[in-house]
Coordinates of C-alpha atoms and ligand atoms in Angstrom, one line a residue:
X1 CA 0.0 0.0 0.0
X2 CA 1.3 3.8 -1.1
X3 CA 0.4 6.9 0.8
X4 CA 0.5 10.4 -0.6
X5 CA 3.3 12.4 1.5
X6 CA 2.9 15.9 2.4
X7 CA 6.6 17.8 1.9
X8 CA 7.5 18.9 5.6
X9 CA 9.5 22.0 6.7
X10 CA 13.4 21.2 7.8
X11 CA 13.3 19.5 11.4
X12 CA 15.7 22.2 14.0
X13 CA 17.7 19.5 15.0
X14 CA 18.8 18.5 11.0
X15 CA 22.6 18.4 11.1
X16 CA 24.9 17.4 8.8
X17 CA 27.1 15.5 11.0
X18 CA 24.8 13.3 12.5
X19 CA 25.8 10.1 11.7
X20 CA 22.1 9.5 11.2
X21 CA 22.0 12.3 7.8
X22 CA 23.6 10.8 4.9
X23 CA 24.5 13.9 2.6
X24 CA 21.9 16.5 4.1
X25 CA 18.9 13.6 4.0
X26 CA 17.9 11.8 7.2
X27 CA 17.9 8.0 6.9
X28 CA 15.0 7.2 9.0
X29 CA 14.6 3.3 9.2
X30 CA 11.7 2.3 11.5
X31 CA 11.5 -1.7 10.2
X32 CA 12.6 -3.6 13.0
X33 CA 12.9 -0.8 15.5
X34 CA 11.8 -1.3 19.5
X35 CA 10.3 1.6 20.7
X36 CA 11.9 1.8 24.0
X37 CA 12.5 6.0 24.5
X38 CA 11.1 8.8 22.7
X39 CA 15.0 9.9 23.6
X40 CA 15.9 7.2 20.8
X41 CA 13.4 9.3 18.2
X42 CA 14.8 12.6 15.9
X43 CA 12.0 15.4 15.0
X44 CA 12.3 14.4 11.9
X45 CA 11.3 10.2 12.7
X46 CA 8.6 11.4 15.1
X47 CA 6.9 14.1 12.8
X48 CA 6.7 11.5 10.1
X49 CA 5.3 8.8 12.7
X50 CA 2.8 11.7 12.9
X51 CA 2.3 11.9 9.6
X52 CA 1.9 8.1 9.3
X53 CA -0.8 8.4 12.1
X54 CA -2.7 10.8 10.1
X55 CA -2.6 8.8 6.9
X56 CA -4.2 5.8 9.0
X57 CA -7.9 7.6 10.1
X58 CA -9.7 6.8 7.0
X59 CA -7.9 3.2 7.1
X60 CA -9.0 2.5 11.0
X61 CA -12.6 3.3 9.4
X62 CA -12.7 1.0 6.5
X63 CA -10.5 -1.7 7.7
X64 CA -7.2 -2.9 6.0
X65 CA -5.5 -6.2 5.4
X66 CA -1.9 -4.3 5.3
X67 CA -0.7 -6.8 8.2
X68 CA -2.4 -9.9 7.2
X69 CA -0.6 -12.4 9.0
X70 CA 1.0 -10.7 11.7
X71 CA 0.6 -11.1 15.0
X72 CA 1.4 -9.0 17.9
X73 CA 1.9 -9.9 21.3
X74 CA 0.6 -7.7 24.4
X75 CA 2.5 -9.4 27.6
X76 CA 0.9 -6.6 30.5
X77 CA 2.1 -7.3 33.8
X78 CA 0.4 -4.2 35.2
X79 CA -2.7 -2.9 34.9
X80 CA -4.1 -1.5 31.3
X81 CA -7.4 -0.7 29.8
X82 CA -6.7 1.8 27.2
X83 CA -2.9 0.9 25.8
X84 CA -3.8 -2.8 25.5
X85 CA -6.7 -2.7 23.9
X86 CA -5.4 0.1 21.6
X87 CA -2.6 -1.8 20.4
X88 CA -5.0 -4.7 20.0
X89 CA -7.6 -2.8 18.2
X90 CA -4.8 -1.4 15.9
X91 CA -3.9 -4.3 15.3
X92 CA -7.3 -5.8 14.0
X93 CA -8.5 -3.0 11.9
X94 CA -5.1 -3.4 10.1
X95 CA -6.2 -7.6 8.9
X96 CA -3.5 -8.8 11.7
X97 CA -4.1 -10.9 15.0
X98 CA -3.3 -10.2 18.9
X99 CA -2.3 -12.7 22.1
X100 CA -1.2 -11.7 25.6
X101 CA -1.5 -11.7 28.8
X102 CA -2.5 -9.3 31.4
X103 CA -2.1 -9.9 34.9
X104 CA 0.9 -11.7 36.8
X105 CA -1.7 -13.8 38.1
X106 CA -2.3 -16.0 34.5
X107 CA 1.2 -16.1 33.4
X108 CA 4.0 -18.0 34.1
X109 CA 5.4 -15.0 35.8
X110 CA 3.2 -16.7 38.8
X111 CA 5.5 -19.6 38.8
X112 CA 9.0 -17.8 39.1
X113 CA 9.8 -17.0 35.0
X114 CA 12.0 -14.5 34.4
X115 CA 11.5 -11.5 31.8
X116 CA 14.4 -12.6 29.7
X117 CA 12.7 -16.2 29.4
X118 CA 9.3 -14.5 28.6
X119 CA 10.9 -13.0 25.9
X120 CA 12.4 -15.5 24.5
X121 CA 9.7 -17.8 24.4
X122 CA 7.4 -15.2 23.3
X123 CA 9.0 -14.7 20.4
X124 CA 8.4 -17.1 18.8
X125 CA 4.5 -16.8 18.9
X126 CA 4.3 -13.2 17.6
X127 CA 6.4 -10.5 15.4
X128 CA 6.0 -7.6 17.3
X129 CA 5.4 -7.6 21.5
X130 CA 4.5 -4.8 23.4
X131 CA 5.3 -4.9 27.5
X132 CA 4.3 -3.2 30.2
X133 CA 6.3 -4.0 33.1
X134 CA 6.3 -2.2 36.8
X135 CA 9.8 -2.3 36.4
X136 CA 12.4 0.6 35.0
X137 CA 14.3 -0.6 32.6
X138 CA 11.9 -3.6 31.9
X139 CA 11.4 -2.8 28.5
X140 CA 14.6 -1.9 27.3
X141 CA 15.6 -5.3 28.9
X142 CA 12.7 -6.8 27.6
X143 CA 14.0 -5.8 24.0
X144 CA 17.3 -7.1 24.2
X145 CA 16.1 -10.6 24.5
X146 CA 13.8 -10.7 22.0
X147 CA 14.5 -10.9 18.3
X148 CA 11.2 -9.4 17.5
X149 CA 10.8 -5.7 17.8
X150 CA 9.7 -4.8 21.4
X151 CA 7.3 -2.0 22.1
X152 CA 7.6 0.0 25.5
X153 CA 3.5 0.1 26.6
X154 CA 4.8 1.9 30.0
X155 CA 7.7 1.1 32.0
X156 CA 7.4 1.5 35.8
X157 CA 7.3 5.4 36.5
X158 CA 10.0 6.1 33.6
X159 CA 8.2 6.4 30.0
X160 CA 5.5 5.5 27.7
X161 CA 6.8 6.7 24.5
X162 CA 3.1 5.5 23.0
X163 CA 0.9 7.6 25.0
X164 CA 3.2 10.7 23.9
X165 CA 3.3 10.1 20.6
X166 CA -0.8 9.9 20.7
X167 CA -0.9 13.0 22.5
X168 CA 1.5 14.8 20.1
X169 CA -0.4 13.8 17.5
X170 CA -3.8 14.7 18.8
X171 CA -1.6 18.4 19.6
X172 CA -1.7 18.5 15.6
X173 CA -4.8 17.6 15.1
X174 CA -6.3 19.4 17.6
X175 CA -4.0 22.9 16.9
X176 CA -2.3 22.4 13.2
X177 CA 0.9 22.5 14.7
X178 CA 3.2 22.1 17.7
X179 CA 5.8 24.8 17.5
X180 CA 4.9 27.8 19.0
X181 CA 2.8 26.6 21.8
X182 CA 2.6 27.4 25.4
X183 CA 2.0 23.5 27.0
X184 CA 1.7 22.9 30.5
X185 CA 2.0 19.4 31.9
X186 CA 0.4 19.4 35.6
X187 CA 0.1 17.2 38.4
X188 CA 2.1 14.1 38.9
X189 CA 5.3 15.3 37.2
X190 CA 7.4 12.6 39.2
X191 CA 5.7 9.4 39.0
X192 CA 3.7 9.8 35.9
X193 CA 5.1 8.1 33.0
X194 CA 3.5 9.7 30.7
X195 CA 4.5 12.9 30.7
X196 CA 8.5 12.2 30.9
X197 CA 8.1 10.9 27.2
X198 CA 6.0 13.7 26.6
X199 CA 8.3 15.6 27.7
X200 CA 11.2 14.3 26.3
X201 CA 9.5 14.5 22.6
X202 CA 8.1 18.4 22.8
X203 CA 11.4 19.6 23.7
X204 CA 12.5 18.8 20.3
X205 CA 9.8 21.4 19.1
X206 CA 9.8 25.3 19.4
X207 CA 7.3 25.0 22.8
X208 CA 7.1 27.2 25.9
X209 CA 6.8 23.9 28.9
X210 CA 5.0 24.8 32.0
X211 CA 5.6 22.2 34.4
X212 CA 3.0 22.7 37.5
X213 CA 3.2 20.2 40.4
X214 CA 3.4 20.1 44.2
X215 CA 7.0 20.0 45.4
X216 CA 7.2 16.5 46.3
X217 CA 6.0 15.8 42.6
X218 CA 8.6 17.6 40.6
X219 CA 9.4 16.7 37.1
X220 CA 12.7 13.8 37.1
X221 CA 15.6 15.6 37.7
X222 CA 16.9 14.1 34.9
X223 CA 13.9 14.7 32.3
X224 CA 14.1 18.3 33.2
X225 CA 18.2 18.6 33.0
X226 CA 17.9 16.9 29.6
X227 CA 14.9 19.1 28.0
X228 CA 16.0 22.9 29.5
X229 CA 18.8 22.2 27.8
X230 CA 16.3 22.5 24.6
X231 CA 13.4 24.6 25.3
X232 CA 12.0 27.1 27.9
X233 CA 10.6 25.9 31.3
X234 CA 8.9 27.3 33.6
X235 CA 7.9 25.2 37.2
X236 CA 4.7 26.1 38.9
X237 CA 2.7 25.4 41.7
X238 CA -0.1 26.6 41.0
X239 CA -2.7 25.9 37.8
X240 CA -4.2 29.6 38.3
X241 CA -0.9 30.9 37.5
X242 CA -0.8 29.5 34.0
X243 CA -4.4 28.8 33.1
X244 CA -4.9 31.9 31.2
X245 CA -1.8 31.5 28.8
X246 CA -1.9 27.9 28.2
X247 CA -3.2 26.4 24.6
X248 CA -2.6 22.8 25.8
X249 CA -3.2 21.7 29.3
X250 CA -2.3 17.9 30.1
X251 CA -3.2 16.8 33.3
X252 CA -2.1 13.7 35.1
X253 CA -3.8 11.5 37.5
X254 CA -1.7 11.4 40.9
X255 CA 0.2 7.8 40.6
X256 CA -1.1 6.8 44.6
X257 CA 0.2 3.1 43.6
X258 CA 3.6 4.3 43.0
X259 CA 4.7 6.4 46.7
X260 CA 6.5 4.2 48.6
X261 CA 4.8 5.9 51.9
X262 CA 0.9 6.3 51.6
X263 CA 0.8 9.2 53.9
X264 CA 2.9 11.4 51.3
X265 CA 0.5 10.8 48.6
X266 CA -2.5 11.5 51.1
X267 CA -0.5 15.3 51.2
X268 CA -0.7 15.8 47.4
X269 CA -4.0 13.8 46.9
X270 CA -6.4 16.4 45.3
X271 CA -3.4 18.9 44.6
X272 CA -5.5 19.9 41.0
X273 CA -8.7 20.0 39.8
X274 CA -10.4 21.6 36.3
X275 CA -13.9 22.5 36.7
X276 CA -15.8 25.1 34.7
X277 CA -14.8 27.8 37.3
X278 CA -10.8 27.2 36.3
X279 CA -12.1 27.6 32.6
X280 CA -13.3 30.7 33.0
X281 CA -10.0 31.9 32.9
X282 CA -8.7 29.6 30.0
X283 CA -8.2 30.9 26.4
X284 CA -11.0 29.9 24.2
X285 CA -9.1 27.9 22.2
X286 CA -7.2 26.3 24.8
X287 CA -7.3 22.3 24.7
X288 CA -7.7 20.0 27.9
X289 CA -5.4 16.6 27.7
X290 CA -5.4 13.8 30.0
X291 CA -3.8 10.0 29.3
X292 CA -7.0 9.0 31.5
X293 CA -7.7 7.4 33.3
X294 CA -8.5 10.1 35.8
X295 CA -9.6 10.0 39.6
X296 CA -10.3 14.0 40.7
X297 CA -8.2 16.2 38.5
X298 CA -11.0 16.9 36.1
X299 CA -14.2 17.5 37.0
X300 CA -16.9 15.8 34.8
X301 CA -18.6 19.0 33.8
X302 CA -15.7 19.7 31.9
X303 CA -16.5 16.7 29.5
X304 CA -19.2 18.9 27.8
X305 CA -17.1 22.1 27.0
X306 CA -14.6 22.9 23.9
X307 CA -12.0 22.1 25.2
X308 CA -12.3 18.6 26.3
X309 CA -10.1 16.4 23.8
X310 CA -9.4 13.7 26.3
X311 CA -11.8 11.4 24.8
X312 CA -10.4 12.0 21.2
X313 CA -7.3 11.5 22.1
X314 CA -8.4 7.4 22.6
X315 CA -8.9 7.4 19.0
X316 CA -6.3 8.8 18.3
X317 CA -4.1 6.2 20.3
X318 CA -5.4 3.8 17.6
X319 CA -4.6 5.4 15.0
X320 CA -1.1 6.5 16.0
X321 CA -0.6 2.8 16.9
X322 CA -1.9 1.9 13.6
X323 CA 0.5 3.8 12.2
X324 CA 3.3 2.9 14.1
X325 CA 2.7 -0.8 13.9
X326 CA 2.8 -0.8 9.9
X327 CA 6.1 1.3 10.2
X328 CA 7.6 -1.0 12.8
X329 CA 6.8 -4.6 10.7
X330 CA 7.9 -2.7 7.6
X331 CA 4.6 -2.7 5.7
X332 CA 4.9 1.1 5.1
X333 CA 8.4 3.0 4.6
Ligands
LIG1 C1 -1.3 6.0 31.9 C2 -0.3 5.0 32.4 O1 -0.6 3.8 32.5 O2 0.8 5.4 32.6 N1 -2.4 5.5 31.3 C3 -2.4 5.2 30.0 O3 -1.6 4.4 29.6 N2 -3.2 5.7 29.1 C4 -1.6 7.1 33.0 C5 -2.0 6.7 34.4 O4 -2.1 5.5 34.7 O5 -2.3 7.6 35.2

């Protein structure tokens, strides 16, 4: 299957002597890949798994055979509603099959297997496995013992380079473009893996970064040293403060499961919460994010407004995943 391309504008970070340009013109091989770290990404390879995305929503309608025979493994040993079944649904409306797991409990795990042995017996069953693993590092492991391509579906609190790229893309959807934009990522800045990738990818684009978060819920030392390096950053604690210059707002659910004391999330519990009053303030246009799901940081009589996109942005998991899964088994270049 051919797509039409649309010519892009030069990526900022285009340089000749990156080993990755071969005279002027970034190589950008995705066959194969594992998807560990948006770190591991270029603009360039992430605006055209954008594009990719884009070229997939009339497909995800009408239904493709494009991976016929393929079969993707979801191996979940933590909870998932949304990235599972995305991947899974991707993965059907594109002709192809799914097996997994989900749960500790029904896996072999239970009896004392070890990642690497997972791996390596998975393998064999699928051509593409995405894990989600409580774990850091899990997935980057994970992918080193399988020969397949391994997809990072959220690693412990470090990344979930997935979720980021459907949240970028639903950014372009939602607003034509990403450079340019004021974007504050609020809530639980530490724990939350979402918005580390997140992170990680805008700071490759011309964005103004609000991060707003209790103290004890900071943004990684070592996401925030690697992106102000890039872009402009601002910490908050407060949502007031930024509300009224915001054009994305991406709020994250307080990770209670991962504070190793119980009595230092009760402190934070309930540090945010959008309701129709906070709007008030907002820019008309401004858009309200969330990787869901969400406990108390947005009220449900914000569902019904404008600038609700928290619910599109489901759809446009599929799509991206679509998109990423045809790049990834080499069925589009
Ligand atoms: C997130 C996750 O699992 O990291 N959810 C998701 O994948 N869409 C966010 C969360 O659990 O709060």
């Amino acid at each position: 299957m051919t797509f039409p391309r649309c010519p892009r504008t030069k990526a900022k970070e285009l340089s000749t002597t990156n080993p990755c340009f071969v005279f002027g013109v970034q190589k950008m091989e995705f066959k194969e890949r594992d998807i560990i770290s948006l770190r591991d990404f270029s603009r360039s390879e992430i605006d055209y798994i954008l594009d990719t995305a884009s070229l997939m929503e009339p497909v995800a309608h009408s239904r493709s055979d494009l991976l016929r025979s393929k079969i993707l493994a979801t191996l979940f040993f933590e909870p998932s509603t949304r990235t599972r079944l995305s991947f899974e649904s991707a993965m059907h409306r594109l002709g192809g099959s799914a097996i997994g797991f989900a749960g500790v409990e029904i896996s072999s795990v239970k009896k004392g297997e070890n990642l690497a042995d997972t791996m390596r017996v998975v393998e064999n069953y699928a051509d593409v496995i995405v894990v989600r693993h409580p774990l850091e590092g899990a997935a980057r492991l994970a992918a080193e013992f399988a020969s397949v391509p391994v997809i990072n579906g959220g690693s412990g609190a470090e990344e979930h380079p997935t979720q980021a790229l459907l949240d970028l893309y639903t950014i372009m959807k939602e607003k034509g473009k990403i450079d340019g934009l004021n974007i504050a990522l609020v809530g639980d800045l530490r724990y939350g893996r979402t918005v580390h990738s997140l992170a990680y990818a805008l700071s490759l684009y011309d964005v103004n970064l609000f991060f707003v978060s209790p103290e004890m819920l900071r943004m990684r030392r070592e996401v925030s040293e690697a992106i102000k390096e890039k872009i402009c950053v601002t910490e908050k604690d407060r949502l007031e403060d930024v509300i009224g210059d915001v054009d994305v707002l991406y709020m994250t659910r307080i990770q209670k499961e991962r504070f190793p004391e119980i009595a230092d999330y009760v402190k934070v519990k309930g540090s945010y919460r959008v309701d129709l009053k906070l709007l008030e303030n907002a820019r008309g246009n401004m858009i309200v994010l969330h990787p869901l799901p969400r406990v108390e940081e947005i009220a449900p009589e914000v569902d019904d407004t404008v600038h609700a996109k928290y619910f599109q942005q489901v759809w446009n998991g599929i799509v991206t995943r679509m998109g990423l899964l045809a790049l990834i088994l080499g069925k589009i270049k």
